[in-house]
Coordinates of C-alpha atoms and ligand atoms in Angstrom, one line a residue:
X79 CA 92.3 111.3 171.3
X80 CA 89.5 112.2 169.1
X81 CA 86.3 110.2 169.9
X82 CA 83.6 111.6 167.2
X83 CA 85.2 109.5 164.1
X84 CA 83.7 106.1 163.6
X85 CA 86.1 103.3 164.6
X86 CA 88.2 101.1 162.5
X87 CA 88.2 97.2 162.6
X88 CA 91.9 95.4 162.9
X89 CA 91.6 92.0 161.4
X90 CA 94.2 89.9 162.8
X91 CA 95.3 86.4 161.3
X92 CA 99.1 85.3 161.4
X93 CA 100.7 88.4 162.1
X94 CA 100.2 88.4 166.2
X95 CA 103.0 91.5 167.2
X96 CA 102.7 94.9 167.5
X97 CA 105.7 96.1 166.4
X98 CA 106.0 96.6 162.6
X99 CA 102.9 95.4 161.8
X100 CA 101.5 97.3 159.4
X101 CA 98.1 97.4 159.9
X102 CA 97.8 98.3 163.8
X103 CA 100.4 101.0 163.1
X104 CA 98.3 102.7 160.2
X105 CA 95.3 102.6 161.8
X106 CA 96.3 103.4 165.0
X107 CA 97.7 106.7 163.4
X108 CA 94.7 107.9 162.3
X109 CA 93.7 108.6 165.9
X110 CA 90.6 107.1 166.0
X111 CA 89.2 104.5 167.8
X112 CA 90.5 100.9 167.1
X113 CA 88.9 97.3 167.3
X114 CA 91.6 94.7 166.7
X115 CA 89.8 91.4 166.3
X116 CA 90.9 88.0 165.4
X117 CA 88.6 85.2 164.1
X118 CA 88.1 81.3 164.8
X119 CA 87.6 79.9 161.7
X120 CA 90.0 77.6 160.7
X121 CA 89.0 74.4 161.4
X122 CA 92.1 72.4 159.8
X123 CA 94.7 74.2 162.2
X124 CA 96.7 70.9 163.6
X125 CA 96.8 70.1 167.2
X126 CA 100.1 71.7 168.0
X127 CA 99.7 74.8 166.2
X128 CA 96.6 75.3 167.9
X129 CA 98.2 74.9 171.2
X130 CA 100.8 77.9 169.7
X131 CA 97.7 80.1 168.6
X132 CA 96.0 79.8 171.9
X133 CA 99.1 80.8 173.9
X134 CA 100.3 83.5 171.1
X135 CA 96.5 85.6 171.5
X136 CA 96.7 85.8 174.9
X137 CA 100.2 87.0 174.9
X138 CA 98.9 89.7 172.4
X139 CA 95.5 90.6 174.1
X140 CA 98.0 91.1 177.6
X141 CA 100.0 93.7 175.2
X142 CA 97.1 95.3 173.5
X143 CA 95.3 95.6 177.2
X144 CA 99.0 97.3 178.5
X145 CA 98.3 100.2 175.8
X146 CA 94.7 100.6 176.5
X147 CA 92.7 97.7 174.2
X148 CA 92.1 94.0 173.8
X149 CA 91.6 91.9 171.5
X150 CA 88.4 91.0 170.4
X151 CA 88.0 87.2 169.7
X152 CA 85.3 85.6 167.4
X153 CA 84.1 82.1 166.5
X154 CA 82.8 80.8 163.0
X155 CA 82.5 82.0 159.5
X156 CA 85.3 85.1 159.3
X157 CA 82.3 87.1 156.4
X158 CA 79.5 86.8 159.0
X159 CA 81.9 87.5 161.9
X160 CA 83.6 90.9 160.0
X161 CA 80.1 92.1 159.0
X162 CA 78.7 91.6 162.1
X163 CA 81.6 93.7 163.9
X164 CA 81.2 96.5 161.5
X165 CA 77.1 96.4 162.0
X166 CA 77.8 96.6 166.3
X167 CA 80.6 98.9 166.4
X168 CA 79.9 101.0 163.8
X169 CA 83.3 100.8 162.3
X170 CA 83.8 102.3 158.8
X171 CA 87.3 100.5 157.9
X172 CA 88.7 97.3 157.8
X173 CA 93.0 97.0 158.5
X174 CA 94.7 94.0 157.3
X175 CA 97.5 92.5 156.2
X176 CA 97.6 90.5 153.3
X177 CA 97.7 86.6 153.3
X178 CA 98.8 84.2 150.6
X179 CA 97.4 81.0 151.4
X180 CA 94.6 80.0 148.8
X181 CA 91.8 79.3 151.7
X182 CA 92.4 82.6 153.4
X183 CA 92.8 84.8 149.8
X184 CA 89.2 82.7 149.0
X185 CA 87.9 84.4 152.3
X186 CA 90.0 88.0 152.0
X187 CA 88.2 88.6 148.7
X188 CA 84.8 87.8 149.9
X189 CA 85.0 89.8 153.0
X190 CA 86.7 92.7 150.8
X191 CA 83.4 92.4 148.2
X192 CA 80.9 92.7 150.7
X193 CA 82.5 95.1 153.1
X194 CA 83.1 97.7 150.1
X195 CA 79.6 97.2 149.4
X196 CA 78.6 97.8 152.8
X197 CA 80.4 101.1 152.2
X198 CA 83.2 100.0 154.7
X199 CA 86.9 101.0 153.4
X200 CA 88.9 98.2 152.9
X201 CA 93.4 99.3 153.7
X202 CA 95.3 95.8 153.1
X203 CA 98.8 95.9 153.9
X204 CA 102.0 93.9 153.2
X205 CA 103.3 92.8 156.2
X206 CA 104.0 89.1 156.2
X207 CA 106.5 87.9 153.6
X208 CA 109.5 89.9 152.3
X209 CA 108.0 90.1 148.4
X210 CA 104.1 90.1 146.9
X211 CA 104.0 86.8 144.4
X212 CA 102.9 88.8 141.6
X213 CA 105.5 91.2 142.2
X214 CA 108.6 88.9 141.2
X215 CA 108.4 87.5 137.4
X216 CA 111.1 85.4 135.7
X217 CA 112.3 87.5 132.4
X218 CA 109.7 85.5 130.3
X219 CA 107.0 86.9 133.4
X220 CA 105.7 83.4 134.6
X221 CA 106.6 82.6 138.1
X222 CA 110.0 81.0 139.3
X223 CA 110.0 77.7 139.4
X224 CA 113.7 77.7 140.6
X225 CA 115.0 78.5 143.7
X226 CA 118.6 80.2 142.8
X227 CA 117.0 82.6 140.5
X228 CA 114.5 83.5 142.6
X229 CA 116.7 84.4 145.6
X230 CA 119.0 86.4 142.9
X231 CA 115.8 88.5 142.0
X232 CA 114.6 88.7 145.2
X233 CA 117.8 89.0 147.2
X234 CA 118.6 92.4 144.2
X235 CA 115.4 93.7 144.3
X236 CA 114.5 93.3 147.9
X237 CA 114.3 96.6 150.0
X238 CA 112.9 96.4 153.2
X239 CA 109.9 98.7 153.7
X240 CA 109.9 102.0 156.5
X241 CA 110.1 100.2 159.9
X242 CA 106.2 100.3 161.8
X243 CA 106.9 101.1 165.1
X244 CA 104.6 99.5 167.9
X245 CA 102.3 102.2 169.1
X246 CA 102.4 103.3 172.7
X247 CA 98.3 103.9 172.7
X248 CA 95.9 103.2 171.2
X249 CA 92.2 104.0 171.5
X250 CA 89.6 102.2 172.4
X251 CA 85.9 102.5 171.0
X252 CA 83.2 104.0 173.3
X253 CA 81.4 100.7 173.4
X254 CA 83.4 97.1 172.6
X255 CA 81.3 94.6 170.6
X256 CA 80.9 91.2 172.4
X257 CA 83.2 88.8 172.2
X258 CA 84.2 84.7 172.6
X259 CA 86.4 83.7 175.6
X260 CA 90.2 83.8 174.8
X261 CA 91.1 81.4 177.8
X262 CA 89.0 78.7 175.5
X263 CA 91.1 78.7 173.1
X264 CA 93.8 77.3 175.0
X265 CA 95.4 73.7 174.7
X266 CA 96.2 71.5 178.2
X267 CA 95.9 68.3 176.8
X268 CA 98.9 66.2 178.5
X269 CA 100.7 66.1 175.0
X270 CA 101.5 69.7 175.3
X271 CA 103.6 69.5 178.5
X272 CA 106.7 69.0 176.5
X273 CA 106.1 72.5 174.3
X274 CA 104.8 74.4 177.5
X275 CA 108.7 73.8 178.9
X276 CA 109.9 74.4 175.3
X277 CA 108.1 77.2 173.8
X278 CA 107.1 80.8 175.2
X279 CA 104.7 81.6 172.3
X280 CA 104.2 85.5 171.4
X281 CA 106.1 88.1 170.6
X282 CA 108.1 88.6 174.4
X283 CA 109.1 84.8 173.4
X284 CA 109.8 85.9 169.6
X285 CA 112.0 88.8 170.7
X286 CA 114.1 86.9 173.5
X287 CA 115.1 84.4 171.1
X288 CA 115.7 87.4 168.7
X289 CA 118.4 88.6 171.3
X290 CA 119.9 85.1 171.0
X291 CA 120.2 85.7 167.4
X292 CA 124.2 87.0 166.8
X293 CA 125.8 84.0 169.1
X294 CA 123.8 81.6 167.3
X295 CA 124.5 83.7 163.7
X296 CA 128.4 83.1 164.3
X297 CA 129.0 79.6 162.7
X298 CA 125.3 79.2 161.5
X299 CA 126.7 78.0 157.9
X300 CA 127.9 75.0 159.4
X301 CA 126.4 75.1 162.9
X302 CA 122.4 74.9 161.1
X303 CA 123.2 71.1 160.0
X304 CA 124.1 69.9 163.4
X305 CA 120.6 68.8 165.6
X306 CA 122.9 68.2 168.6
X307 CA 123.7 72.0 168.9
X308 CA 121.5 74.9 169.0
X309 CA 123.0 76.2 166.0
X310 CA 119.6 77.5 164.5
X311 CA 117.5 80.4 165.4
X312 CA 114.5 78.3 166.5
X313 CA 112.3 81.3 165.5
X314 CA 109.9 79.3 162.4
X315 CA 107.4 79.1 164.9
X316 CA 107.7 83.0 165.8
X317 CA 107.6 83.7 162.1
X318 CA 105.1 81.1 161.6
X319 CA 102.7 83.2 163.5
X320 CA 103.6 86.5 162.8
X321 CA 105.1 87.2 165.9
X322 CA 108.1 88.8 164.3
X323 CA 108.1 90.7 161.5
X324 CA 110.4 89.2 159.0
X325 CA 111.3 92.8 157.3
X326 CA 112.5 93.7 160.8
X327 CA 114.5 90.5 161.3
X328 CA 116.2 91.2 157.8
X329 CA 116.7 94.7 158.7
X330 CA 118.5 93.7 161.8
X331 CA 120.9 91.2 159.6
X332 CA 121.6 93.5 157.4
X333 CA 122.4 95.8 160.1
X334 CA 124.9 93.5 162.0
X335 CA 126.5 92.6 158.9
X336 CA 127.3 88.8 160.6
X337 CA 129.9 86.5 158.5
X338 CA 126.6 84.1 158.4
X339 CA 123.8 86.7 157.5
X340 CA 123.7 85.8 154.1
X341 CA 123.3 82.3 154.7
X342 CA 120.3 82.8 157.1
X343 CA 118.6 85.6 154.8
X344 CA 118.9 82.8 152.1
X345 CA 116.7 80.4 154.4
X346 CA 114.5 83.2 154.9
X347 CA 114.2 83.2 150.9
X348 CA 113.3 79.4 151.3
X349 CA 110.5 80.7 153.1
X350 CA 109.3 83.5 150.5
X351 CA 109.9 80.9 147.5
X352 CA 108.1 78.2 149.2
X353 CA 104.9 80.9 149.4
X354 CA 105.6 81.8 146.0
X355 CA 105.1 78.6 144.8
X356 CA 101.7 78.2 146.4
X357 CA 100.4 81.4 145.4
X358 CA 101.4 80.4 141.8
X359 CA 100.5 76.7 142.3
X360 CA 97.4 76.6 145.0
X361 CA 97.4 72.7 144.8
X362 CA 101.1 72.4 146.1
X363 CA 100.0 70.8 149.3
X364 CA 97.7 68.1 147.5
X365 CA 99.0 67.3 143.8
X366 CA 102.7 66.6 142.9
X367 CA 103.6 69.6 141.8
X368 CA 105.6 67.5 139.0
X369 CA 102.8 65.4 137.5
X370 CA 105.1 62.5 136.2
X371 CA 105.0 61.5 140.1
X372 CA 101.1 60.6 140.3
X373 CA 101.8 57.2 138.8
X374 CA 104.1 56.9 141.3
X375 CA 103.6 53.6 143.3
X376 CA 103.6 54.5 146.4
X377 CA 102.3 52.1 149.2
X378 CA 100.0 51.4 152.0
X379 CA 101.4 50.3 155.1
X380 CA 100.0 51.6 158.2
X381 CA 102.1 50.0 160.7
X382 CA 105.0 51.1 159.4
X383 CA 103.5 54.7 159.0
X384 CA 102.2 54.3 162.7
X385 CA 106.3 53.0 163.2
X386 CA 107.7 56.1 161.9
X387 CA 104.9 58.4 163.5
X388 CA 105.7 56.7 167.2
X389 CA 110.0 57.1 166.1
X390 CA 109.9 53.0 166.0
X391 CA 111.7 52.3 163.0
X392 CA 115.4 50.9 164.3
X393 CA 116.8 53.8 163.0
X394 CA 118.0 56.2 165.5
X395 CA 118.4 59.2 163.7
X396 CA 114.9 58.7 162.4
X397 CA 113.4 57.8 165.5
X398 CA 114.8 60.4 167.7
X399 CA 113.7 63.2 165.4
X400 CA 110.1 61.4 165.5
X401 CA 110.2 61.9 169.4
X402 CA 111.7 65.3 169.4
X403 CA 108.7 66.4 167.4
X404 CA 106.0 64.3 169.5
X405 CA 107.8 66.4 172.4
X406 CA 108.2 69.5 171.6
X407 CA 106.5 70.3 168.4
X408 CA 109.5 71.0 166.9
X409 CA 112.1 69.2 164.7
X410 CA 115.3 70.4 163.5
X411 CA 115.8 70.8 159.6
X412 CA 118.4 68.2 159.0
X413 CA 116.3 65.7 160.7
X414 CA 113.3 66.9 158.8
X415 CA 114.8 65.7 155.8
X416 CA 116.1 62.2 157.1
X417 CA 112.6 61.9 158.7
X418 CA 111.1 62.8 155.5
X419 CA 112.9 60.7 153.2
X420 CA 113.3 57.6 155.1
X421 CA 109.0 57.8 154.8
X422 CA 108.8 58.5 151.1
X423 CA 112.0 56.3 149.7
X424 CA 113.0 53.5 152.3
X425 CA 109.1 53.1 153.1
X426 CA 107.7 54.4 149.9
X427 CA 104.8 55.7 151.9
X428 CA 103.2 58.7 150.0
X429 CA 104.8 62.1 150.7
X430 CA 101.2 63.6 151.7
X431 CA 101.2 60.9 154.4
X432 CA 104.0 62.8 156.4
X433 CA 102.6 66.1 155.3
X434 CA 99.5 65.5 157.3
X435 CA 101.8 64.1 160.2
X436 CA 103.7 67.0 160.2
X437 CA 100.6 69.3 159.5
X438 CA 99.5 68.0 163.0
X439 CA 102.4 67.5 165.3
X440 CA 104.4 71.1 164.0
X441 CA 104.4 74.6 166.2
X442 CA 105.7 76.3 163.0
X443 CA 103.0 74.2 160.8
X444 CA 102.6 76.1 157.6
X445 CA 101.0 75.3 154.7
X446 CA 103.4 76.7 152.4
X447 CA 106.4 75.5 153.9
X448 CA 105.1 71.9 154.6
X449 CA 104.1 71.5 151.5
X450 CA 107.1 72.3 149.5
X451 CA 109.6 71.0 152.0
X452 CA 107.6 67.4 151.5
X453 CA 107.8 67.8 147.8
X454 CA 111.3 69.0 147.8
X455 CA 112.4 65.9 149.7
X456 CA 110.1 63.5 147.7
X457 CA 111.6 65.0 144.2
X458 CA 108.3 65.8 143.2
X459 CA 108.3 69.4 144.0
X460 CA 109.8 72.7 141.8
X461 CA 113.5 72.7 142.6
X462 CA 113.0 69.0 144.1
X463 CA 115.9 67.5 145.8
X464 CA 116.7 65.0 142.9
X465 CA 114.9 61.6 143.7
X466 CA 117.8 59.8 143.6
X467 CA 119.2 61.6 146.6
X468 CA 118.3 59.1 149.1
X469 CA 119.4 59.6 152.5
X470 CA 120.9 57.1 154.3
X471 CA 120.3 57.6 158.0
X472 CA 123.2 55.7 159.5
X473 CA 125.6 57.5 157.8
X474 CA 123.6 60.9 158.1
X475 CA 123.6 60.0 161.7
X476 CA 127.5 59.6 161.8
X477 CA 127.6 62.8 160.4
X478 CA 125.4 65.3 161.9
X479 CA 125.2 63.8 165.4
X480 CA 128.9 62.5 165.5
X481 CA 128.7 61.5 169.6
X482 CA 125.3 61.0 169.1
X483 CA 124.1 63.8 171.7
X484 CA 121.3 64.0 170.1
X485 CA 120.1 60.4 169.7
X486 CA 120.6 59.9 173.4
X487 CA 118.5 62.7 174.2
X488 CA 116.0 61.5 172.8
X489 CA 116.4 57.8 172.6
X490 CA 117.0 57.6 176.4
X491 CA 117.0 53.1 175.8
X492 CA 119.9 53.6 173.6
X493 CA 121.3 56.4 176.0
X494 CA 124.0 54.6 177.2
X495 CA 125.2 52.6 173.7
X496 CA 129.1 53.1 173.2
X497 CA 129.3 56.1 170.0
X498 CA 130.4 53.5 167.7
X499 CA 126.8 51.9 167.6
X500 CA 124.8 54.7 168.5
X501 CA 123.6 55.0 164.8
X502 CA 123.3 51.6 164.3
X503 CA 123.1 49.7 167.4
X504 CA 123.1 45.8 165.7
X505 CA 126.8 46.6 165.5
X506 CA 126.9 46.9 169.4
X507 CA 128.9 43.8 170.4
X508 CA 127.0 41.6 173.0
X509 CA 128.3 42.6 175.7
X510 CA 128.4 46.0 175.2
X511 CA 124.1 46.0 174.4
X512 CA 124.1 44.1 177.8
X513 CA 125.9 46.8 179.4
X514 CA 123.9 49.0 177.8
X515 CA 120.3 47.3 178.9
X516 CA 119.3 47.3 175.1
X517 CA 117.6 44.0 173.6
X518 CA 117.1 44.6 170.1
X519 CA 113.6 43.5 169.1
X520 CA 112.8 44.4 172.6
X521 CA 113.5 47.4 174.3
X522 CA 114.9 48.9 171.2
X523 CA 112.9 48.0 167.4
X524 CA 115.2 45.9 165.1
X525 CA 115.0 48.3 161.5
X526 CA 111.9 48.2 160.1
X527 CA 113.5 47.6 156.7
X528 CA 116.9 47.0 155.2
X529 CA 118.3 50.5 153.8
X530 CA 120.8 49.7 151.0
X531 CA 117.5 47.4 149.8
X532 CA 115.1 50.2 150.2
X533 CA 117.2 52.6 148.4
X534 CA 117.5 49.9 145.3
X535 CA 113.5 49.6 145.8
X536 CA 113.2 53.3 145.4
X537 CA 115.7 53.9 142.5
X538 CA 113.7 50.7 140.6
X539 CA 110.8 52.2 141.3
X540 CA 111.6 55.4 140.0
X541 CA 113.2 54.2 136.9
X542 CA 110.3 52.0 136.1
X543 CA 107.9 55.2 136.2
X544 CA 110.6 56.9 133.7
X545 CA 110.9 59.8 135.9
X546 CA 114.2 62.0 134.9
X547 CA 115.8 61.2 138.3
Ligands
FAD275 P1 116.8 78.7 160.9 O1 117.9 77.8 160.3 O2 117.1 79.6 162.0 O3 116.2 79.5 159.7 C1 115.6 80.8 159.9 C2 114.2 80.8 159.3 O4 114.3 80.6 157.9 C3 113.3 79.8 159.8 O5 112.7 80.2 161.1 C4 112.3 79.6 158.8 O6 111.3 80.5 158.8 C5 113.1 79.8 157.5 N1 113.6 78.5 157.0 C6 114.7 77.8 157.4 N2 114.8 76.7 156.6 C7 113.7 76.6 155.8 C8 113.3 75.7 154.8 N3 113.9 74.6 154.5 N4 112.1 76.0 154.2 C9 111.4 77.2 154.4 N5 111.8 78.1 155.4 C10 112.9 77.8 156.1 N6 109.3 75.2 158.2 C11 108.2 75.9 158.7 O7 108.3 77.1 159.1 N7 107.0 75.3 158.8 C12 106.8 74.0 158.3 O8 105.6 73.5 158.4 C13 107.9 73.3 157.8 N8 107.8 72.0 157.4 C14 108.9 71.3 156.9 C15 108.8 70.0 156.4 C16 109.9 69.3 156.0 C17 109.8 67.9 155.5 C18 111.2 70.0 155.9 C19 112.4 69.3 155.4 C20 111.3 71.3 156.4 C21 110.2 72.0 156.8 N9 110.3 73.3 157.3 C22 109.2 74.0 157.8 C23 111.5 74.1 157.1 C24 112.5 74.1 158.2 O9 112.7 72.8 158.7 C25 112.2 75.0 159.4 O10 111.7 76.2 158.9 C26 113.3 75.1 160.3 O11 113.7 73.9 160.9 C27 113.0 76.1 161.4 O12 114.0 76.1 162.3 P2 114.8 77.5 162.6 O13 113.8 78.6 162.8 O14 115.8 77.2 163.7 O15 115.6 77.7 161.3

């Protein structure tokens, strides 16, 4: 491969694969020497998703070594660090793909200004969502503020782009620039056992769950409610990362033509919509989105927040997803919502509160997708669940975890507790708690609060704030 042309500098962020990813494949295609790089800087990454990131580079350095590179890792402010690459190496491009997040377009367009000026070429590419946000417009041209209208648009206009196939080689520059250890970015800390059985982070992982994908696919429409099952892909954190591309994971629905491919693109629209709305509305993850809701009353009670963090509220359903996600990182949809609104309307704890929680405890944290899940579920949000929707999680419970397989894996005190109780164990005669070792107040928390007069609590408050439920 041609050595005499200056090299060109990969910045990596969220998109850690090498198939279809955009800006490895055009770059490596020019032939010349290549410096992918990827840079520390973001010191509000939560504790689990840092475990993720750790694990996910050093997957991708192992690959990018296997075709003749590495990955080039650097700590601190990502201008300083991207100039300082281009001064060292020489390099008279910069590759990347595009990011929507406001504190990483802040960055993009500063780097951009002063690389340009430094005569460096700047090649951004669209790699990481299925649509631009300025690219879809309602007919008036503002942006959707409606889901079903903006999964039509997307869903008709939508084509995905030419596939980017990994390369096979790629070459390296005659000298590398220096770089920060990759093994210290790793996480042991004893929380992360659980995820370290759970997870296989990077795009191997990404693509063996991938395989999984069409047995899963097969009755996802009912299937993806159910947290005893695996009837989900379990890929967010795959995508969250970048580890898959999602045009190829559409292109591979569309391809199989699956009775339940529609259904999952349409969750995979939840996920462009949700990043729409934070282009369009950078203060999702801080302000109600609907304004009415700032005189919302919402209260302080950190013992029953540090309840619900610990999955101590007396409400199984509740409490088990609580642990699942202390575990593994990881919580399934359906019990993301019960979670969620059990915090905001039988607590009336502020939806931010859980945000942060989650922010902290999720592999698949992502600002976006936090953000305007929270809202959705507080009723606060653009195409908010409405706030009188308040989940009860008993019979939620009942529903989605009929023999409560899922409750006993992860309540192992109330493991053996007859089904009838499982979701509510102060219906558990005597006899049978004694049979099952359970002491209510004791080894098992009586409910935190009573949830037909939380519910009322929530609807009064609601109405007295004159909020259109
Ligand atoms: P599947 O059912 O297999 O769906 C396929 C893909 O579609 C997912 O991987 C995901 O990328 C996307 N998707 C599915 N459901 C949603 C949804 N409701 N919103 C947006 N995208 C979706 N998802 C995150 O990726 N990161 C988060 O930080 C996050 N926070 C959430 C907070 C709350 C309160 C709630 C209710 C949901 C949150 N979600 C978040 C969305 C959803 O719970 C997860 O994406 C989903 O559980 C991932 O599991 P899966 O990959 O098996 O999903």
């Amino acid at each position: 491969m041609n050595r005499t042309h200056p090299p060109i500098l990969i910045w990596l962020r969220r998109d850690l694969r090498l198939d279809d990813n955009p800006a490895i494949f055009h770059a490596a295609k020019t032939g010349r020497p290549v410096i992918p790089f990827f840079v520390d800087d973001d010191k509000h990454l939560g504790g689990a998703a840092r475990w993720w990131r750790g694990r996910s580079l050093l997957a991708l350095d192992s690959a990018l070594r296997s075709l003749g590179s590495h990955l080039v890792v650097r700590r601190g402010d990502a201008l300083d660090q991207v100039m300082s690459l281009a001064q060292e190496s020489g390099a008279t491009a910069l590759h990347f793909n595009r990011r929507l997040e406001p504190r990483g377009l802040a960055i993009d367009a500063k780097v951009v200004t002063a690389a340009r000026a430094a005569g460096i070429e700047i090649v951004e590419h669209h790699g990481n969502r299925l649509h631009d946000p300025w690219t879809l417009k309602t007919l008036k041209g503002d942006p959707f503020r409606v889901f079903t209208p903006f999964w039509r648009r997307l869903a008709e206009s939508y084509q995905p782009p030419a596939p980017c196939p990994a390369p096979t080689a790629l070459t390296a520059p005659s000298t590398w620039p220096g770089a920060s250890d990759l093994a210290a970015l790793e996480e042991h800390a004893p929380w992360t056992a659980g995820m370290t059985t759970q997870w296989r982070p990077g795009e191997a992982g990404a693509q063996a769950m991938l395989q999984r994908l069409p047995e899963k696919l097969a009755d996802y429409g009912t299937a993806r409610d159910r947290p005893d099952i695996e009837g989900t892909s379990r890929l967010s954190p795959h995508l969250a990362w970048g580890e898959i591309s999602v045009h190829a994971l559409w292109r591979q629905l569309s391809q199989e033509g699956s009775p339940s491919q529609n259904g999952y693109l349409r969750e995979l629209g939840w996920r462009d919509f949700n990043s729409h709305l934070l282009y369009h509305f950078p203060r999702l993850p801080v302000d109600n989105w609907n304004r009415q809701f700032d005189a919302f009353p919402y209260r302080s009670a950190p013992t029953q927040l540090a309840a619900w963090q610990k999955g101590l509220t007396g409400y199984p359903i509740v409490d088990a997803g609580m642990r699942e996600l202390w575990t593994t990182g990881w919580m399934h949809n359906r019990v993301r919502m019960i979670t969620a609104s059990f915090l905001i309307k039988d607590l009336l704890l502020d939806w931010r509160d859980g945000e942060k929680w989650f922010w902290d405890t999720l592999v698949d944290a992502d600002l976006a997708q936090n953000a305007g899940n929270w809202q959705w579920v507080a009723g606060s949000g653009a195409d908010a669940a409405p706030y009188f929707r308040v989940f009860n999680p008993i019979t939620q419970g009942i529903k989605f975890d009929p023999e409560g397989t899922y409750v006993r894996r992860w309540l192992p005190e109330l493991a053996k507790l007859p089904t009838h109780a499982i979701h509510e164990p102060s219906t558990a005669s005597l006899s049978e708690l004694s049979a099952a070792h359970v002491s209510l107040g004791r080894s098992y928390p009586l409910p935190l609060v009573d949830h037909a007069k939380a519910r009322l609590r929530a609807l009064a408050t609601l109405k007295a704030l004159g909020t259109a439920a």
